PDB file of C-alpha atoms in Angstrom:
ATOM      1  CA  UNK I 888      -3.330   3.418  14.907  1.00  0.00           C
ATOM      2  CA  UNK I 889      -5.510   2.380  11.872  1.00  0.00           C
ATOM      3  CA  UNK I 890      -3.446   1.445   8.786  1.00  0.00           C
ATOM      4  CA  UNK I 891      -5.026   0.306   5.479  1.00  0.00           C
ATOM      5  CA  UNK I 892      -2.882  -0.494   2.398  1.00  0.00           C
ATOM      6  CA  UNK I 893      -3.400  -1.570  -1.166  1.00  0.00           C
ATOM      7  CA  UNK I 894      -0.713  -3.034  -3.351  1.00  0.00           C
ATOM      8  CA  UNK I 895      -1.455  -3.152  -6.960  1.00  0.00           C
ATOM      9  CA  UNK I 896       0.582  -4.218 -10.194  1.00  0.00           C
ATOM     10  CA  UNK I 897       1.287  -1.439 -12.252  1.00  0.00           C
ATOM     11  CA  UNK I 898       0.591  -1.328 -16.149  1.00  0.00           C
ATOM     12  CA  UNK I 899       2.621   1.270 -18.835  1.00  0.00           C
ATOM     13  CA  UNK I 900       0.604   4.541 -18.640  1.00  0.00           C
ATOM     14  CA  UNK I 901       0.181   4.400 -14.595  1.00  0.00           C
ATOM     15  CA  UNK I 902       2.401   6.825 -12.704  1.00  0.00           C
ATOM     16  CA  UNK I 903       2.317   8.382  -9.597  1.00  0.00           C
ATOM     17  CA  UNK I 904       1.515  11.608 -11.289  1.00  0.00           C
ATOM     18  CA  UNK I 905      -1.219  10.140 -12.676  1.00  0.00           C
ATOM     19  CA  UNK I 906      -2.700   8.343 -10.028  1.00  0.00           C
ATOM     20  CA  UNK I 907      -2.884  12.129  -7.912  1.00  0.00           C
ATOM     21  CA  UNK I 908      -4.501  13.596 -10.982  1.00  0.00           C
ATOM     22  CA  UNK I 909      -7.694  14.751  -8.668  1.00  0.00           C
ATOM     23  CA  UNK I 910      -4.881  16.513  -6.416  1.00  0.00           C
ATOM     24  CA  UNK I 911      -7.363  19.705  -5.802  1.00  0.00           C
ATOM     25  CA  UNK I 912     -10.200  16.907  -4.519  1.00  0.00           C
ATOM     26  CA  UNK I 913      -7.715  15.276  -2.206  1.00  0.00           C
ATOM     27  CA  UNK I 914      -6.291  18.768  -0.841  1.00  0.00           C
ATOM     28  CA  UNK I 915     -10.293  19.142   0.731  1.00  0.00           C
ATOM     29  CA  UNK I 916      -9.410  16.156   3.451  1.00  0.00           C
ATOM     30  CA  UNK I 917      -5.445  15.969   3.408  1.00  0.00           C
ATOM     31  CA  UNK I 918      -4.349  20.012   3.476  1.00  0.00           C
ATOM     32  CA  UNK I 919      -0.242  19.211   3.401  1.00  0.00           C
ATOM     33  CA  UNK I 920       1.240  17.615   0.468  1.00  0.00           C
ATOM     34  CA  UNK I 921       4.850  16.210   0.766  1.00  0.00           C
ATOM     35  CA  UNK I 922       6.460  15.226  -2.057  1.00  0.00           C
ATOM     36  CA  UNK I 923       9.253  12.644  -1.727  1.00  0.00           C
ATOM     37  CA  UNK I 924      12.320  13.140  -4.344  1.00  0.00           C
ATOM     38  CA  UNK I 925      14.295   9.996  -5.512  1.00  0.00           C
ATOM     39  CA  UNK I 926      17.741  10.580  -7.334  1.00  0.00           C
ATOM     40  CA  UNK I 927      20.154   8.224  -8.802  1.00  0.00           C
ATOM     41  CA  UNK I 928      23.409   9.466  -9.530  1.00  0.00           C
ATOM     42  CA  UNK I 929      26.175   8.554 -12.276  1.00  0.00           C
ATOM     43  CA  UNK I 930      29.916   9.384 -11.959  1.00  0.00           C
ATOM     44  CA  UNK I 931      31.257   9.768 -15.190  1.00  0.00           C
ATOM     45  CA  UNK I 932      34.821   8.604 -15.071  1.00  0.00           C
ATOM     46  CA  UNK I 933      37.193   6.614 -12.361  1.00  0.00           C
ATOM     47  CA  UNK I 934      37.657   8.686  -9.271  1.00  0.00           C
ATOM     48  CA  UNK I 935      41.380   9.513  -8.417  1.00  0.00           C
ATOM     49  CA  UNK I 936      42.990   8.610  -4.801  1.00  0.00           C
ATOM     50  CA  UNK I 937      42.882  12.032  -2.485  1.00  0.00           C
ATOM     51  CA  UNK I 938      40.298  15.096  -3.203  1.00  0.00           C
ATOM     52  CA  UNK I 939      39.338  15.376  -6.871  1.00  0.00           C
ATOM     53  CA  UNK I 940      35.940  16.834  -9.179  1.00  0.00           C
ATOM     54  CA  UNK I 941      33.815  14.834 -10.830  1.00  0.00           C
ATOM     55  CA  UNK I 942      31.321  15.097 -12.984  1.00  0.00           C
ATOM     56  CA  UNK I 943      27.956  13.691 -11.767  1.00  0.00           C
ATOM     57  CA  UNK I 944      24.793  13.052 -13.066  1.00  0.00           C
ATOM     58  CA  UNK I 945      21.389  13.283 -11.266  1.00  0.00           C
ATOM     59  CA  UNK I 946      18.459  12.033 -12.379  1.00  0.00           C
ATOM     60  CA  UNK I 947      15.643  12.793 -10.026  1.00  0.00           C
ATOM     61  CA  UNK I 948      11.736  12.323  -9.942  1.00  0.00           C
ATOM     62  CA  UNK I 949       8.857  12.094  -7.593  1.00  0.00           C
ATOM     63  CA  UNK I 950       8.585   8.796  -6.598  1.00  0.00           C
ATOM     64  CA  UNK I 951       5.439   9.086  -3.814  1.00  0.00           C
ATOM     65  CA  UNK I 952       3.402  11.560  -2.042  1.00  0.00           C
ATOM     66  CA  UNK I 953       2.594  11.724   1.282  1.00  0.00           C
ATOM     67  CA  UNK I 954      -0.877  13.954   1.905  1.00  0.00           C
ATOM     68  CA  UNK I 955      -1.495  14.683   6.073  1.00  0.00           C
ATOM     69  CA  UNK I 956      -4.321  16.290   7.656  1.00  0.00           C
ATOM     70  CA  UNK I 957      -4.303  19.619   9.656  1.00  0.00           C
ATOM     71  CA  UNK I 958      -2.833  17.855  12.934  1.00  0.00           C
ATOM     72  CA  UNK I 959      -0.830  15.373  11.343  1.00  0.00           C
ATOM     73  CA  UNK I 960      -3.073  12.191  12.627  1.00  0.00           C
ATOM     74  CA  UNK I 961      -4.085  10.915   9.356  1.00  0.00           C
ATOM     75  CA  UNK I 962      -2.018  10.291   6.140  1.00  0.00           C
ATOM     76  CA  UNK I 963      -2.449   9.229   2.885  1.00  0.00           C
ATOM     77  CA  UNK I 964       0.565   7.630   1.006  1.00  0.00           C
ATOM     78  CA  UNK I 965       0.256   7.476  -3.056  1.00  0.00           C
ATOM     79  CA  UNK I 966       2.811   5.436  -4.794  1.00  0.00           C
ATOM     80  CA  UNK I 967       3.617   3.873  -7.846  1.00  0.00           C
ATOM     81  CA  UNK I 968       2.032   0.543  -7.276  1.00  0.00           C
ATOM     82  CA  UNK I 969       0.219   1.140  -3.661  1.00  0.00           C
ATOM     83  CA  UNK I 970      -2.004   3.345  -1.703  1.00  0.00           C
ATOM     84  CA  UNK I 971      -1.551   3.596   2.127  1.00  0.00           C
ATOM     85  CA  UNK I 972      -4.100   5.066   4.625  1.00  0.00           C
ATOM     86  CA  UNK I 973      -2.831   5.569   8.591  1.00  0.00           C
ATOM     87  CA  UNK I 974      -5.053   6.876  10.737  1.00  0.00           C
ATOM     88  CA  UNK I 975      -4.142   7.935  14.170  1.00  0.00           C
ATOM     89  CA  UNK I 976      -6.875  10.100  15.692  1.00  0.00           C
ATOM     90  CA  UNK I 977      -9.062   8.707  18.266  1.00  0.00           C
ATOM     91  CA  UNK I 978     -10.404   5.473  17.350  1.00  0.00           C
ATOM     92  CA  UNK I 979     -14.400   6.106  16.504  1.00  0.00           C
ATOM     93  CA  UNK I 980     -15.334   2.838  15.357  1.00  0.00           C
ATOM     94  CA  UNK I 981     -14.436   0.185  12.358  1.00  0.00           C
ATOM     95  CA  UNK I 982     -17.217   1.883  10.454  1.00  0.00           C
ATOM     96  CA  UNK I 983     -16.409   5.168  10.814  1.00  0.00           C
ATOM     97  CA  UNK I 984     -12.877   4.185   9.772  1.00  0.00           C
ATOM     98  CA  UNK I 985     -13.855   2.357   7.331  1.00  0.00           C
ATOM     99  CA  UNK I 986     -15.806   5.558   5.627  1.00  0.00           C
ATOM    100  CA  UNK I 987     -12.877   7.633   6.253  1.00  0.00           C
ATOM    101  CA  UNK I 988     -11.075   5.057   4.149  1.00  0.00           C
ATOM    102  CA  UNK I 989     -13.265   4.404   1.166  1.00  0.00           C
ATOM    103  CA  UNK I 990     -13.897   8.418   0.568  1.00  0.00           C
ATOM    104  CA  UNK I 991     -10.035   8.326   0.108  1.00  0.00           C
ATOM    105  CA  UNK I 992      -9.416   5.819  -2.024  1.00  0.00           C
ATOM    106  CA  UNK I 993     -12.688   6.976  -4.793  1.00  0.00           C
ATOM    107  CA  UNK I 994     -10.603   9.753  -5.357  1.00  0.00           C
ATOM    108  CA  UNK I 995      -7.793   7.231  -6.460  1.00  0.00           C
ATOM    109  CA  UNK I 996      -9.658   4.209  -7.896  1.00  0.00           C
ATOM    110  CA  UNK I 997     -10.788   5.525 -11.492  1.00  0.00           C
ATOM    111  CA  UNK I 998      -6.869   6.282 -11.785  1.00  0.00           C
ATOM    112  CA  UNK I 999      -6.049   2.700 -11.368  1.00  0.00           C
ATOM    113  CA  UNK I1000      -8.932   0.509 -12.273  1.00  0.00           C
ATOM    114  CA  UNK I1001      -6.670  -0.324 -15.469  1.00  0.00           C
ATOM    115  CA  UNK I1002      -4.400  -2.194 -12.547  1.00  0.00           C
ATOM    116  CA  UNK I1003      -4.613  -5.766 -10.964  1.00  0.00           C
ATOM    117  CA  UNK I1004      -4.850  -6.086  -7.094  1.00  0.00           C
ATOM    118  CA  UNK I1005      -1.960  -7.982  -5.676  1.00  0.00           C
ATOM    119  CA  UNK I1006      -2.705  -7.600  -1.998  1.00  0.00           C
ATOM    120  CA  UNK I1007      -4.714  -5.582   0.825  1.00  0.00           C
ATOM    121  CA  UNK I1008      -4.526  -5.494   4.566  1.00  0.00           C
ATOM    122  CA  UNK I1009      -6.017  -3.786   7.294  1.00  0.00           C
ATOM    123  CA  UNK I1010      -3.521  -3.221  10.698  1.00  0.00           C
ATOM    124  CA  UNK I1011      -4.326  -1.857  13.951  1.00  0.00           C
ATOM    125  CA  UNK I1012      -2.134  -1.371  16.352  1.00  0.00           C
ATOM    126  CA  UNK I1013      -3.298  -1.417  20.139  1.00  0.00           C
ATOM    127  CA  UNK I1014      -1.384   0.517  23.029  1.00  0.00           C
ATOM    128  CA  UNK I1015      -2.611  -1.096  26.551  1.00  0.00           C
ATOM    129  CA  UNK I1016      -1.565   0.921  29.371  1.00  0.00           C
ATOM    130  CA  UNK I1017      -1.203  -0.460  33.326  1.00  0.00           C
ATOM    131  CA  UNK I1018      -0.039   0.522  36.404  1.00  0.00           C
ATOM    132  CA  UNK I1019       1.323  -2.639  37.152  1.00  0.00           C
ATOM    133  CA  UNK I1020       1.731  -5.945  35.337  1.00  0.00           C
ATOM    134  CA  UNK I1021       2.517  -8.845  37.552  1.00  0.00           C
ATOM    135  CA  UNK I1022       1.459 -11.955  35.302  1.00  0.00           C
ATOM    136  CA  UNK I1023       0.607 -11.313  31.432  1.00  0.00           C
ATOM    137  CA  UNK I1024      -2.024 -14.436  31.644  1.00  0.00           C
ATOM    138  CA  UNK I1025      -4.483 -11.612  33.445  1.00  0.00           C
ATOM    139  CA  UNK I1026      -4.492  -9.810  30.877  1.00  0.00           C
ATOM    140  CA  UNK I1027      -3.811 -11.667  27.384  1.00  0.00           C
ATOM    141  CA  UNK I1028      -4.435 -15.386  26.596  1.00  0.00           C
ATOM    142  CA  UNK I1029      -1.554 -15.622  24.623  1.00  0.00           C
ATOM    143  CA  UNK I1030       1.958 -14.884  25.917  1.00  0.00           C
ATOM    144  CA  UNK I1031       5.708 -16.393  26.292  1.00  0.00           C
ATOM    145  CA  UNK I1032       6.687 -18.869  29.035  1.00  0.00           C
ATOM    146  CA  UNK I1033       9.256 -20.296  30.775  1.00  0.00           C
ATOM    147  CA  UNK I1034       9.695 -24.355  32.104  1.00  0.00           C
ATOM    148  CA  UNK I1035      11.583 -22.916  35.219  1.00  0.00           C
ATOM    149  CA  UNK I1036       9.578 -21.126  38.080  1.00  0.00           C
ATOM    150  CA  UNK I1037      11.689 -17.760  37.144  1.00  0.00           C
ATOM    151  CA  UNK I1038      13.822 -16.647  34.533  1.00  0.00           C
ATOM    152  CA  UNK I1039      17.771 -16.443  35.983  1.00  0.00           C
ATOM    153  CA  UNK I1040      17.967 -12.516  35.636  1.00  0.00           C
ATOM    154  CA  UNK I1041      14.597 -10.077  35.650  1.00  0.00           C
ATOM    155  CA  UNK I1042      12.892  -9.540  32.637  1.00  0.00           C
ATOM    156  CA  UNK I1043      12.989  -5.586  31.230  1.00  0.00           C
ATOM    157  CA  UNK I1044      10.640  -6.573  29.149  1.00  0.00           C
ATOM    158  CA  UNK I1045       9.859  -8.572  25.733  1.00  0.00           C
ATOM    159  CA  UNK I1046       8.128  -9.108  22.523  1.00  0.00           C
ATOM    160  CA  UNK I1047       7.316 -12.165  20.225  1.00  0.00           C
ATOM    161  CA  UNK I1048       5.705 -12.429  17.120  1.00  0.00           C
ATOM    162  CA  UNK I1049       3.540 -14.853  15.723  1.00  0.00           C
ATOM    163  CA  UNK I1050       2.128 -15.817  12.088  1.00  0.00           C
ATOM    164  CA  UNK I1051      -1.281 -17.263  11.562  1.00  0.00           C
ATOM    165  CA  UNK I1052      -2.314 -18.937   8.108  1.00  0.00           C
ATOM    166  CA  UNK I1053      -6.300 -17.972   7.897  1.00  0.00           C
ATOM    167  CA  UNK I1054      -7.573 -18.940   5.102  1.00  0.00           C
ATOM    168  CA  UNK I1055      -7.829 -18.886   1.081  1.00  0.00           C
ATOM    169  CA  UNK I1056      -4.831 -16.595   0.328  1.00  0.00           C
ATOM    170  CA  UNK I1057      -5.185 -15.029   3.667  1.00  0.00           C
ATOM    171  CA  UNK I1058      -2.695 -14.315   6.755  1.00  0.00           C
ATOM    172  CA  UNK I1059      -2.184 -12.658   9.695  1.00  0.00           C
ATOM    173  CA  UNK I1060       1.460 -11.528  11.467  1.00  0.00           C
ATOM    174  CA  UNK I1061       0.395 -10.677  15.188  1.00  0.00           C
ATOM    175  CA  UNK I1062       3.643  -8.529  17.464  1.00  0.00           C
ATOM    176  CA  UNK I1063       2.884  -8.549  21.254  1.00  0.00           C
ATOM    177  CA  UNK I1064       5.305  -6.546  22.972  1.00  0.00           C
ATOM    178  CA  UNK I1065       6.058  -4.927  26.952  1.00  0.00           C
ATOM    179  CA  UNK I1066       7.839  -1.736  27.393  1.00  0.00           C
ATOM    180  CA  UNK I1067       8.040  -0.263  30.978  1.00  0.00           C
ATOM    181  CA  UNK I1068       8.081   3.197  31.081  1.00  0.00           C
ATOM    182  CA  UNK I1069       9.081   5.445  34.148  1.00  0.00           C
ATOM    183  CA  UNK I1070       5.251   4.692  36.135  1.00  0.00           C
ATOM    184  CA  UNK I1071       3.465   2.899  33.532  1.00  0.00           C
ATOM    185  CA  UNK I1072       3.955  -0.097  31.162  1.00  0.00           C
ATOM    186  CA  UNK I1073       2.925   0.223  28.033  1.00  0.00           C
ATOM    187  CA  UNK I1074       1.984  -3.025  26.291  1.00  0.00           C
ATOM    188  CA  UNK I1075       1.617  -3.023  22.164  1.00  0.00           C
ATOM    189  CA  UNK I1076      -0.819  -5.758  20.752  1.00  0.00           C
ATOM    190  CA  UNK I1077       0.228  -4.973  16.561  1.00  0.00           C
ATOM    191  CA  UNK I1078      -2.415  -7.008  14.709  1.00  0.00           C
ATOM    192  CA  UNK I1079      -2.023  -6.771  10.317  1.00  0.00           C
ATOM    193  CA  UNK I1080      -4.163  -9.058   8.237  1.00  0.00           C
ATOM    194  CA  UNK I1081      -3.662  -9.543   4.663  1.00  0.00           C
ATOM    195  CA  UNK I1082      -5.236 -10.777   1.910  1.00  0.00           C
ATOM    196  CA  UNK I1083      -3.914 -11.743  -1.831  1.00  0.00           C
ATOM    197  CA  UNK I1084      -6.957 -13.467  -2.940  1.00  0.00           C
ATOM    198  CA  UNK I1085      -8.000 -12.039  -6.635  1.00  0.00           C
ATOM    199  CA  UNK I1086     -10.625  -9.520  -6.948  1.00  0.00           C
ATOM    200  CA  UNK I1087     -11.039  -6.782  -9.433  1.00  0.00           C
ATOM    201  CA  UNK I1088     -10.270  -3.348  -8.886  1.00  0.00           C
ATOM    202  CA  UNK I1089     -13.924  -2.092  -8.384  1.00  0.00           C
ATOM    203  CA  UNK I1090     -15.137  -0.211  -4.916  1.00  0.00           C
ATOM    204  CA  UNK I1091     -17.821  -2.771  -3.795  1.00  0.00           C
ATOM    205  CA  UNK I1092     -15.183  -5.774  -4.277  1.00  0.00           C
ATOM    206  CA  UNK I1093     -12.336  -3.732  -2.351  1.00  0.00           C
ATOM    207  CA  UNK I1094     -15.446  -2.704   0.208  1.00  0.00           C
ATOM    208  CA  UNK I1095     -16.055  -6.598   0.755  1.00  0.00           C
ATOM    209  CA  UNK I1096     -12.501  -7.410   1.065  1.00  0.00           C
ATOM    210  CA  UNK I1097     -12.372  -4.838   3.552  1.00  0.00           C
ATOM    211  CA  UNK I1098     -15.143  -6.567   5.829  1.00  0.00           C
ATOM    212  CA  UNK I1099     -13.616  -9.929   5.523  1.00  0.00           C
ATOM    213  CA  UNK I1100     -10.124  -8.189   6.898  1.00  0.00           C
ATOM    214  CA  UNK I1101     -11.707  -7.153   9.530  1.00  0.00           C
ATOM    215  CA  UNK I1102     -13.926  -9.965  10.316  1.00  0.00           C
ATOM    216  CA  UNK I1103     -10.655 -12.125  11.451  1.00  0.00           C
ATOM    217  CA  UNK I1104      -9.323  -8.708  13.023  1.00  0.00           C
ATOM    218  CA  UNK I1105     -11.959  -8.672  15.848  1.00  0.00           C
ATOM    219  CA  UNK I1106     -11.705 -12.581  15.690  1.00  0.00           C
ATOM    220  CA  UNK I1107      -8.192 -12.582  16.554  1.00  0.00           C
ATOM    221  CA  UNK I1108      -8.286  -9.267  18.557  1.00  0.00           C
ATOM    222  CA  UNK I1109     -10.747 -10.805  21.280  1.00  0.00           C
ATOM    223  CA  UNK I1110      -9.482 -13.882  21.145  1.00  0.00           C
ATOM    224  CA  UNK I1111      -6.329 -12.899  22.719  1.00  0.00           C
ATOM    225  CA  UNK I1112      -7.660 -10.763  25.429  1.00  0.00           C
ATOM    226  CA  UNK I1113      -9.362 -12.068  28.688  1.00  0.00           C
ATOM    227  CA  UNK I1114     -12.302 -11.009  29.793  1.00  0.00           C
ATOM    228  CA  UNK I1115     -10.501  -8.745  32.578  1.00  0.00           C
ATOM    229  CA  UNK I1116      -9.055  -6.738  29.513  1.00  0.00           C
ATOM    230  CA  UNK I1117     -12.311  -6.436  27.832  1.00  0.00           C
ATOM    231  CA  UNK I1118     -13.637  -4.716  31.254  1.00  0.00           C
ATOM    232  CA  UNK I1119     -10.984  -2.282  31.115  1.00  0.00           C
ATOM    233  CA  UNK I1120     -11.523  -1.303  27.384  1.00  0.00           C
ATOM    234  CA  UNK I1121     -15.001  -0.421  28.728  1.00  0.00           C
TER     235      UNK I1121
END
């Protein structure tokens, strides 16, 4: 699963509504629209012990849309002050990905170019499946250990989490985790890499940003796999 978002400070004239305006344009890649309702309610007056009526007073308005393809696999997420792109049809390539990605958000850019960028990142998540999976080291350079030869009860399984400080306003938070399943074990390698460094909101600076996300991606993605994982990808 591809996920792309970008989080964006809002100025007085920039709605959701507004942001959507090219709704018809959108409709050609994402068919579905959901629109998600927010209410807050009042209660006029102090509620009585045991069953009583009260007056109550709604006040509800769109506060995001969610657009999905066809099948369901990819999603586009419009809100007040971010976009979010999930992709989770089969994986074709960072640039393919990447152009799926950047049609979607010209339909949204001229809507906020008025706004300052406050943050983007760029997460895949990874599913590894095995038959077996005797000693994580095979597999992945980085795991959890123990200083005994074996831990006092079997290990279901496990997941740890890591943060990485990259460089100039950039981070990464890395989630490793095992699940057995009934004949398989599934193992989840969650990589997200983020960036708050300034840039204006224009498509070739976003476009850049983008590369450099992903640049530290792969860096970090085959750093923690061994080369006996890399054969199996293949």
């Amino acid at each position: 699963m591809g996920i792309f978002q970008l989080k964006f400070k809002a100025i007085e004239g920039v709605d959701v509504n507004k942001i959507i305006s090219k709704d018809k344009s959108i409709k050609e890649i994402f068919s579905k629209r959901i629109d998600n309702y927010q209410s807050s309610l009042g209660v006029n007056g102090t509620p009585a012990p045991g069953i009583s009526f009260l007056k109550v007073q709604a006040d509800t308005k769109i506060n995001s849309y969610t657009y999905k393809t066809e099948d369901g696999k990819k999603r586009l997420i419009v809100e007040r002050e971010s976009i979010t792109y999930v992709d989770e049809s089969e994986y074709r390539g960072w640039s393919s990905f990447k152009c799926d990605l950047v049609e979607c958000i010209k339909l949204l850019i001229g809507q906020i170019e008025p706004c300052e960028v406050e943050r983007l990142s760029v997460r895949f998540v990874n599913k590894f499946t095995f038959d077996s999976f005797d000693d994580p080291l095979e597999y992945f350079t980085k795991t959890i250990s123990t200083s005994t030869d074996k831990m006092k009860y079997p290990l279901k399984k496990y997941a740890f989490r890591m943060f990485l400080d990259v460089k100039d306003h950039m981070w990464a938070v890395i989630n490793h985790s095992l699940e057995p399943l009934e004949n398989t074990i599934d193992y989840m390698f969650d990589i997200d890499v983020l960036s708050s460094t300034k840039i204006i909101m224009k498509m070739d600076a976003i476009a850049d940003e983008l590369e450099a996300l992903h640049k530290i991606r792969n860096e970090i993605f085959f750093d923690a796999l061994t080369e006996k994982t890399i054969e199996l990808c293949n």
